[in-house]
C-alpha positions as a printed Julia matrix, in Angstrom:
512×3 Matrix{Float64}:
 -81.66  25.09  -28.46
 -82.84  26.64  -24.94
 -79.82  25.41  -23.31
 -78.16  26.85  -25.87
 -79.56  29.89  -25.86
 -79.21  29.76  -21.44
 -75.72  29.18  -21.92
 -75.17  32.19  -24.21
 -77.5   34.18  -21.59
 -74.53  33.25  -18.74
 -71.53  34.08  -20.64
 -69.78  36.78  -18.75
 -68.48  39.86  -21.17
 -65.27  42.52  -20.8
 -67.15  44.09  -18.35
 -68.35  41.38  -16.27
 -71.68  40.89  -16.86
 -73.83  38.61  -18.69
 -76.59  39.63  -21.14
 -79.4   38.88  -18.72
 -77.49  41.6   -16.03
 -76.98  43.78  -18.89
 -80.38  43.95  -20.4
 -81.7   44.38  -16.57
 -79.38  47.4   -15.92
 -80.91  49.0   -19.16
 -84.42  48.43  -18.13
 -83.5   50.12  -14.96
 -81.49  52.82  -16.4
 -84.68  53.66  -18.25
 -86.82  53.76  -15.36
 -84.26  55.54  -12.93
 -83.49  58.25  -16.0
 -79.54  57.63  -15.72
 -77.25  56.18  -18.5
 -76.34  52.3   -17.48
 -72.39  53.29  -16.99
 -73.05  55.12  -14.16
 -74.91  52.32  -12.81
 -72.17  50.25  -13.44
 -69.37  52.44  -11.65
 -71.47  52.06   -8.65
 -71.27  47.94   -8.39
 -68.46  46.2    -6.34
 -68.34  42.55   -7.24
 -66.45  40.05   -5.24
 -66.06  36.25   -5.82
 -65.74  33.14   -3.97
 -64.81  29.55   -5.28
 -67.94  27.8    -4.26
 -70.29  30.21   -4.41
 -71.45  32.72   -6.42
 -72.75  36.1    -4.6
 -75.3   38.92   -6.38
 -74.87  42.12   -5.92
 -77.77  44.24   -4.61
 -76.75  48.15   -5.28
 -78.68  50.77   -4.73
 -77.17  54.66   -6.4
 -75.37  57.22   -4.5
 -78.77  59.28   -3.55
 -79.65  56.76   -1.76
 -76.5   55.76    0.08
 -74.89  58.22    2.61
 -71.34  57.08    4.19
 -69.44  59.23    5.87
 -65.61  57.68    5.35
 -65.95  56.85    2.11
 -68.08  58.4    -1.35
 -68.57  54.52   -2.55
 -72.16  52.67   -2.67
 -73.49  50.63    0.0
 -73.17  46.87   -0.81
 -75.41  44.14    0.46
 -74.13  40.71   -0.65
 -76.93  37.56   -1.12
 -75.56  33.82   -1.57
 -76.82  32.26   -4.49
 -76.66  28.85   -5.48
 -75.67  28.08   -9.35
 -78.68  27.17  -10.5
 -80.64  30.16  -11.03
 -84.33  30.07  -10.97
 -85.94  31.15  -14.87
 -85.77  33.79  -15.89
 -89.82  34.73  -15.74
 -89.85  34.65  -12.06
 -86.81  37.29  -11.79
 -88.14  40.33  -10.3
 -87.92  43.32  -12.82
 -84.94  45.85  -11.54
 -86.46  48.86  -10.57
 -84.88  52.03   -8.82
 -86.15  50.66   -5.56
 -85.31  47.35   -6.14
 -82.32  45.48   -5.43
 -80.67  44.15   -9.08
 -78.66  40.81   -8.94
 -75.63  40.28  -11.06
 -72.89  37.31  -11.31
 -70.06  38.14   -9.04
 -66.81  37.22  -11.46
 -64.14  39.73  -12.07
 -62.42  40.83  -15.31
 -58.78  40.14  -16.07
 -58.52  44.37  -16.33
 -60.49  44.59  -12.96
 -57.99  42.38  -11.12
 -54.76  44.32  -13.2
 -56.65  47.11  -11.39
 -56.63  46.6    -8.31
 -53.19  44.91   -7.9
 -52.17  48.52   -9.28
 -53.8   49.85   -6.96
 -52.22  47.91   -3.76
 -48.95  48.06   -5.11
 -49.17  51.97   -5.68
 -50.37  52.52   -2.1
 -46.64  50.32   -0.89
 -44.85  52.46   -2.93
 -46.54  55.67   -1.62
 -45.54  54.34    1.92
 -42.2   52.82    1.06
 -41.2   56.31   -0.16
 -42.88  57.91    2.77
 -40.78  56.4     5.08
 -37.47  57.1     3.69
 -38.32  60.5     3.37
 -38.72  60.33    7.1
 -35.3   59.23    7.61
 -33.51  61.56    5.4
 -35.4   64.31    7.58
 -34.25  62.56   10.48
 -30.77  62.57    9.15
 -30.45  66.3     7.98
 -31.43  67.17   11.68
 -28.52  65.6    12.9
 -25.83  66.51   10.33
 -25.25  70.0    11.08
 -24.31  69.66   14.33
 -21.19  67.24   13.2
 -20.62  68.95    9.8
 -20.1   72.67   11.16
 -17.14  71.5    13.66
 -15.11  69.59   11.18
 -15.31  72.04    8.02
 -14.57  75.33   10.2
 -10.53  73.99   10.54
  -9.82  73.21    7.19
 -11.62  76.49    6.15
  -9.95  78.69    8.17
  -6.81  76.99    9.14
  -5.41  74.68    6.99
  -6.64  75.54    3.76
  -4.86  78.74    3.02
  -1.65  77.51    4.67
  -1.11  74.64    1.83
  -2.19  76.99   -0.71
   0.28  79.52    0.54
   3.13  76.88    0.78
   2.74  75.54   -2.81
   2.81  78.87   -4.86
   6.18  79.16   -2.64
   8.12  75.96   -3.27
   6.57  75.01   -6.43
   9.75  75.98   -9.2
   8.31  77.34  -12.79
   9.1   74.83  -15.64
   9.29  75.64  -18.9
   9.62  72.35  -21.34
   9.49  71.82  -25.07
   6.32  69.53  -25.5
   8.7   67.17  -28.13
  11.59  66.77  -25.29
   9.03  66.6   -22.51
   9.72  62.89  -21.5
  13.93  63.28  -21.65
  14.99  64.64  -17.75
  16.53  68.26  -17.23
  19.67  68.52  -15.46
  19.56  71.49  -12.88
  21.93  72.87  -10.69
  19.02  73.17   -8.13
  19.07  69.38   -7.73
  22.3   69.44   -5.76
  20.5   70.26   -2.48
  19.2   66.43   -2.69
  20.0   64.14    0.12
  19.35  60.7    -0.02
  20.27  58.55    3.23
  21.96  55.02    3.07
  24.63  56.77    0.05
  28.07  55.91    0.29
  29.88  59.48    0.63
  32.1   58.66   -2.41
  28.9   59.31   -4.05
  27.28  61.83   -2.72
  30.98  64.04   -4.12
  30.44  62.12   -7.02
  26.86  63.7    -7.54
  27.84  66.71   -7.26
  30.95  66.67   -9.07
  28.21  65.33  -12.04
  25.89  68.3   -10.96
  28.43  70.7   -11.55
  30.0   69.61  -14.42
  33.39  69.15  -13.4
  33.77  66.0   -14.73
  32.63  65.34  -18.18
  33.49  62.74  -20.77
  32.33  59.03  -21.07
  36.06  57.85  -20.35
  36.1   60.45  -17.05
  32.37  59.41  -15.51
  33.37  56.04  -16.25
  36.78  55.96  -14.34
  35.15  58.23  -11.68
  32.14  55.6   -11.03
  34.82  52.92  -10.56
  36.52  54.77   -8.22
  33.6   55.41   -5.86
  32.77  51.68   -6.25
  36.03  50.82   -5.29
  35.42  53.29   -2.08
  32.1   51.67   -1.58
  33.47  48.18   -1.82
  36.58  48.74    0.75
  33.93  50.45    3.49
  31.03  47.9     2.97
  30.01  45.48    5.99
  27.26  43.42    5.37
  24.94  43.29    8.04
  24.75  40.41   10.42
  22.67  36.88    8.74
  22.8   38.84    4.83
  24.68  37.47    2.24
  27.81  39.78    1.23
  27.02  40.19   -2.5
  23.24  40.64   -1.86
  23.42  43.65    0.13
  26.34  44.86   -1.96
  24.12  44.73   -4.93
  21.38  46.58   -3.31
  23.67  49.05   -1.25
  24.86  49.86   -4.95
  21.74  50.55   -6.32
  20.65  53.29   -3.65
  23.91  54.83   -4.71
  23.13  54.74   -8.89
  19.6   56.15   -7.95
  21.14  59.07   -5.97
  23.48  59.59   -9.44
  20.52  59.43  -11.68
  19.53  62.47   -9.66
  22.06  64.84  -11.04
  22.83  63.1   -14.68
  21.13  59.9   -16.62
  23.78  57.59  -16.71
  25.91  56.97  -19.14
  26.22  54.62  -21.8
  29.75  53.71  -20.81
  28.76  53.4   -17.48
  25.63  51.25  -17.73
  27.93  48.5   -19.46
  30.45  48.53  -16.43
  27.55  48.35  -13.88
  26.12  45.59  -16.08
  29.5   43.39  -15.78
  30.33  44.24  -12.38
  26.87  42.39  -11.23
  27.7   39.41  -13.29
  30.95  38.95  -11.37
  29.57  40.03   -8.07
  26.51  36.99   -8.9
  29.76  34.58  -10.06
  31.91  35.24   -7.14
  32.08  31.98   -4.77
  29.73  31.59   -1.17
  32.32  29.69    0.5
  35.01  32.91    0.88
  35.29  34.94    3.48
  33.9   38.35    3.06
  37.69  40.04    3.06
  38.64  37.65   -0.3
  35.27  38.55   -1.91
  36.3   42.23   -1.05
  39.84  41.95   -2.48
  38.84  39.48   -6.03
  36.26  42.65   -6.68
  38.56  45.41   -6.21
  40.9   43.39   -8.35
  38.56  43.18  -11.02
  37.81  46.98  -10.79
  41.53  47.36  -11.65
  42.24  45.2   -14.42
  38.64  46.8   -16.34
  40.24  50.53  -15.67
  43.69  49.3   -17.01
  42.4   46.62  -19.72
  39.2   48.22  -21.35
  40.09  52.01  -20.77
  43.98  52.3   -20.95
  45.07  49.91  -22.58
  42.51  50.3   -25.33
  42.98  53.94  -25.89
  46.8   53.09  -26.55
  46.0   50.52  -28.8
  43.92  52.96  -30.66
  46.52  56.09  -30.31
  48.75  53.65  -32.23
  46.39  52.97  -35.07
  45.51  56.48  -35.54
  48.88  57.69  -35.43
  49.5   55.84  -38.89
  47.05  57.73  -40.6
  48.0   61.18  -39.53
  51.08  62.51  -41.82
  53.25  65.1   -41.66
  51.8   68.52  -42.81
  48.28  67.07  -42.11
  45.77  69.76  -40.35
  43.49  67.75  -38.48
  40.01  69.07  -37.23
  38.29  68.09  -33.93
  35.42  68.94  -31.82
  34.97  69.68  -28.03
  37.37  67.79  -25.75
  37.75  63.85  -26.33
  40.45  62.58  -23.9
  40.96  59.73  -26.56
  41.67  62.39  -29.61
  43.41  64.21  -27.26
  46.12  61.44  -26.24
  46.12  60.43  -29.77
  47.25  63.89  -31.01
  49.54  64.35  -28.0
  51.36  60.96  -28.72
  51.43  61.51  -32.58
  53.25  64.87  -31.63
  55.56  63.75  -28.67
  56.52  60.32  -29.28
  56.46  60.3   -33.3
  58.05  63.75  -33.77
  55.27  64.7   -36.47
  54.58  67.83  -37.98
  51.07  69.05  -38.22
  48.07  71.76  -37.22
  44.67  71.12  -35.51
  41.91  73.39  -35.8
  39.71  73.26  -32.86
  35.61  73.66  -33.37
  33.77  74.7   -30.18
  30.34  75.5   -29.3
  28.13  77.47  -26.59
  27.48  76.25  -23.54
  29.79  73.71  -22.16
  33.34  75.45  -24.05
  34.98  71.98  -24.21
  37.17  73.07  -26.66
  39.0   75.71  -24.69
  40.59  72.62  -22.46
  41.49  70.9   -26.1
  43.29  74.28  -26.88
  45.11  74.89  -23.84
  47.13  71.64  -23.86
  47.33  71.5   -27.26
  49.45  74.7   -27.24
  51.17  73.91  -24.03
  52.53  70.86  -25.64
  53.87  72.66  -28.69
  51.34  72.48  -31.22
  49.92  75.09  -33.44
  46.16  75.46  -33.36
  43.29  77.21  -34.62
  40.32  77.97  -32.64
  36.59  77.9   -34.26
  32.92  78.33  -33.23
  30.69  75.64  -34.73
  28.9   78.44  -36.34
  32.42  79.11  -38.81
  32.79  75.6   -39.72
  32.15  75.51  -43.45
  34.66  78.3   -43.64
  37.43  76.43  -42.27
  36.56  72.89  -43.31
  38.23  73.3   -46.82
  41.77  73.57  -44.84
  41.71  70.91  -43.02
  42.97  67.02  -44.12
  41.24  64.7   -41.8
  38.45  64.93  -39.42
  38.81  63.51  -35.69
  35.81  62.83  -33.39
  35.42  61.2   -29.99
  32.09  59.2   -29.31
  29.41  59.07  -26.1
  28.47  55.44  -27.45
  28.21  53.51  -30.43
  24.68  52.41  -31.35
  23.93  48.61  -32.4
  22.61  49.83  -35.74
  25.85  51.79  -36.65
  24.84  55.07  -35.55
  27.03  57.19  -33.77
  25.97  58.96  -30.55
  28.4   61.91  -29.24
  28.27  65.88  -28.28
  25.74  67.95  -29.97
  27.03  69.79  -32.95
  28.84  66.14  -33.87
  26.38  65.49  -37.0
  26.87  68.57  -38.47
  31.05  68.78  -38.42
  30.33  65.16  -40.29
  28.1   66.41  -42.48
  29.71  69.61  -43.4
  32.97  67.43  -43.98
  30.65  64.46  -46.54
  30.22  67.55  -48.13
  33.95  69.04  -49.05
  35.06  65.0   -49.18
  36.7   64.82  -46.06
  37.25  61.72  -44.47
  35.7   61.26  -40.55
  37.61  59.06  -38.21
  35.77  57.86  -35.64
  37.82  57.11  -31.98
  35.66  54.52  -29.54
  36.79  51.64  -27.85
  34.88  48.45  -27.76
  33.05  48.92  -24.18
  31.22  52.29  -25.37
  29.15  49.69  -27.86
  25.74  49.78  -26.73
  22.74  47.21  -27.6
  20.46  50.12  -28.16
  19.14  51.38  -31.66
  18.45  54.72  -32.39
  18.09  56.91  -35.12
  17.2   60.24  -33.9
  18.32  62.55  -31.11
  14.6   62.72  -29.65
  13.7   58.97  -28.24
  16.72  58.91  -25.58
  18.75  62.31  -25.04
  19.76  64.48  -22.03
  18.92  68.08  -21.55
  21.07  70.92  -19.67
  20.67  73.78  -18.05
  18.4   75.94  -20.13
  20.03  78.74  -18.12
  23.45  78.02  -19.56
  22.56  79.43  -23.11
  21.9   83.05  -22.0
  24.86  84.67  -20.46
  24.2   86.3   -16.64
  24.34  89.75  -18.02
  22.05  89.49  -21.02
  19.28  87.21  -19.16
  16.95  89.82  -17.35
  16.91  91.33  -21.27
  16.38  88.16  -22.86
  13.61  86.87  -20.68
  11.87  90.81  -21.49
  12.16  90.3   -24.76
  11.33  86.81  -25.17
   9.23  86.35  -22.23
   7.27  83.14  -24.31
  10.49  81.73  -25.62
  11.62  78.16  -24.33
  15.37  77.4   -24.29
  16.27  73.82  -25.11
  19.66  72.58  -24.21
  20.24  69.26  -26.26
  23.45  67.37  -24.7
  23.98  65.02  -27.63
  23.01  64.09  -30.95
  23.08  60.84  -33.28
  25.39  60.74  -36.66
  23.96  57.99  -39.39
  27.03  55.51  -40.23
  26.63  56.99  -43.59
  28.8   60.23  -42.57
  31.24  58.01  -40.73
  34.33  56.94  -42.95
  35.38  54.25  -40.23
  35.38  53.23  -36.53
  38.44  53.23  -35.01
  38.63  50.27  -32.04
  41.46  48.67  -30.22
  40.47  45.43  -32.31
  40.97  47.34  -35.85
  39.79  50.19  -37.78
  35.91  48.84  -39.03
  33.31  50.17  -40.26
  30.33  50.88  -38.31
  28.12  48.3   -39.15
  30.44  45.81  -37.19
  29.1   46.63  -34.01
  26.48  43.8   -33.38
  29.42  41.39  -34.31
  32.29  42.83  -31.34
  28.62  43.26  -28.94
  28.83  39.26  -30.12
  32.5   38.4   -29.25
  31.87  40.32  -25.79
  29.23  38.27  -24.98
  30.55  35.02  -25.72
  34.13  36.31  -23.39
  31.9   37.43  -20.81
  30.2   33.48  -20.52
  33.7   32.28  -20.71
């Protein structure tokens, strides 16, 4: 029982101290008249791990330090085994008072705090120092560099774009299509083939328009390019042909996108130029491409637009009026040949629409060779549609999915004519087919001049007026097969939906 009892006398509580220390603090808290926390604030305890050291305190009366406000500790080494308890001196205000020197778990939490605090405060104190450092030196370098830019250069660029920088206006639905400008022709791109650079601005201008014309124009130049070219010294000849040729068809995509007609030629001219044979001589190579050039102008273009002049001319009678729109070469050779060589009898009324005026070129050599006309707007098409017998249209492409892509105003002469039950003849030949599928004039389209739509006289008035309004200049537009009676090819008259199968027959000639 008493060693029971001793060893319930040494257990150390949360604040370090066993019941022996505590009831001696309260003894001497009674005699000294202060409250035993105070007494306790004014202990340090330290620890060893042999020894055990008591504390001997006295209170802050009787302790004077000048550095620091904390109580003046005398440390006595004590062995273990403590003496009983009887001969313990009683703790007086005088008298020293011993306690076991173990600290708490929240004492030693404490004073970790405590160091680590006292790192930070100098951690931070010293990169405050060289911050301050810093900031002495900046102004010095700071102040030279930011006066030129200020003062100098600054204002200049500012100046420069407000000056060169044109004002676009764009319709937000049409804003990824590109805008052909007359502004672009003042583009020069170096390492063009001068057959080109006329060609560009031919396209700028809009001399030549027409699939069949840009077409036979683009061969032309390449047969220009083809008869100057020298490859440069250790370079393949068809290599640097290929790549002189596509600096030239990026300086054309300048003025105009290219064509549909014109993509396919490119496309089969680089499969011959990659067939052609590495053992000729750069003359022979020269000579089997310009051959090739040739036989594709005579073959695919001419020959093809007499085989379809021929088929046409066996539906047009005598008496027939026949309606067109704009200027197709290939409607007009077919009504020129049906009039000249077959002797026939019969009118064409000619629809025409604001800006381009195509149909004033259809008129002119329509009358010269002998035939009577009539000459429409677009906007007076239902009024003359009743008169007419058949309806004539050239194409910009044919679309895989039967859809027909040609001028703009093109879908509405075919659907004012499904309307009155005309029937719609529709004059391609085979290399206008395109891969592409489309069904709306939005996805792929070219836009002119906005400019062109306002005559020079009424556009200081117009841009008054309308000072928020946005002209939009749609080039073409797309006809569904279903307003298309039938597609007339050098291969036959078909219907629409054949296209995917003569894109097939190409394809296999083309491997052959």
């Amino acid at each position: 029982m008493n060693q029971d009892k001793e060893k319930a006398d040494q257990k150390v509580g949360g604040d370090g101290l066993t019941k022996k220390q505590r009831r001696a603090l309260k003894v001497s808290a009674k005699t000294a008249g202060t409250s035993p926390n105070e007494i306790l604030n004014n202990i340090h305890i330290t620890n060893t791990k042999d020894i055990k050291k008591d504390v001997v305190f006295k209170s802050n009366e009787n302790v004077k330090c000048p550095t620091q406000n904390k109580p003046q500790v005398v440390t006595v080494e004590k062995h273990f085994k403590s003496e009983p308890s009887e001969d313990k001196p009683s703790i007086d205000r005088t008298k020293n008072v011993d306690i076991k020197g173990e600290l708490s778990k929240a004492e030693v939490r404490a004073q970790r705090r405590a160091i680590q605090e006292a790192q930070r405060l100098a951690k931070q104190q010293k990169t405050q120092e060289k911050i301050d450092k810093a900031d002495e030196k900046k102004p010095q370098i700071v102040s030279k560099d930011k006066e030129k830019p200020k003062v100098e250069k600054k204002p200049k660029l500012k100046v420069a774009q407000k000056i060169i920088k044109p004002k676009e206006t764009k319709v937000q639905l049409f804003s990824h299509l590109s805008v052909a400008t007359k502004e672009k022709g003042s583009v020069v791109v170096e390492e063009v083939h001068p057959a080109f650079v006329r060609l560009g601005a031919q396209y700028a201008s809009k001399t030549i328009l027409g699939s069949n014309a840009r077409c036979l124009a683009l061969l032309s130049a390449l047969k220009s390019l083809i008869e100057s070219f020298e490859s440069p010294p250790e370079q393949e000849f068809c290599r640097s042909l290929e790549v002189a040729l596509q600096n030239c068809v990026n300086y054309l995509q300048i003025y105009r996108p290219i064509a549909v007609s014109m993509t396919n030629v490119l496309r089969y001219f680089k499969l011959v130029l990659a067939e052609l044979k590495t053992n000729l001589q750069d003359i022979e190579k020269k000579n089997s491409l310009i051959k090739w050039i040739d036989d594709y102008m005579h073959d695919e273009i001419g020959k093809a637009g007499e085989a379809i002049s021929m088929k046409v001319e066996g539906k047009i009678s005598n008496g027939d009026t026949i309606l067109t729109y704009g200027c197709s070469s290939l409607v007009l050779r077919i009504l020129l040949e049906a009039h000249n060589k077959n002797k026939k009898q019969f009118r064409v009324i000619v629809v025409d629409a604001n800006p381009l005026f195509e149909g004033k070129e259809m008129l002119r050599r329509l009358v010269n060779a002998g035939i009577e006309c009539t000459y429409v707007l677009i906007n007076a098409i239902s009024f003359v549609m009743n008169k007419a017998t058949k309806v004539l249209l050239g194409v910009h492409a044919l679309l895989a999915n039967g859809y027909v892509m040609s001028r703009i105003g093109t879908a509405q002469i075919a659907l004012i004519a499904k309307t009155y039950s005309k029937p719609v003849l529709v004059c391609c030949e085979t290399y206008k087919f395109c891969e592409r599928v489309q069904t709306d004039s939005i996805v792929f389209n070219e836009i002119g001049d906005p400019n062109e739509l306002i005559r020079p006289s009424e556009k200081k008035q117009a841009d008054n007026v309308n000072a928020k309004l946005t002209h939009l200049n749609l080039m073409y537009d797309v006809t569904p097969p279903d307003l298309v009676t039938a597609v007339a090819t050098e291969l036959a008259i078909l219907p629409c939906t054949s296209v995917p199968v003569i894109l097939r027959i190409d394809l296999e000639k083309s491997k052959k």
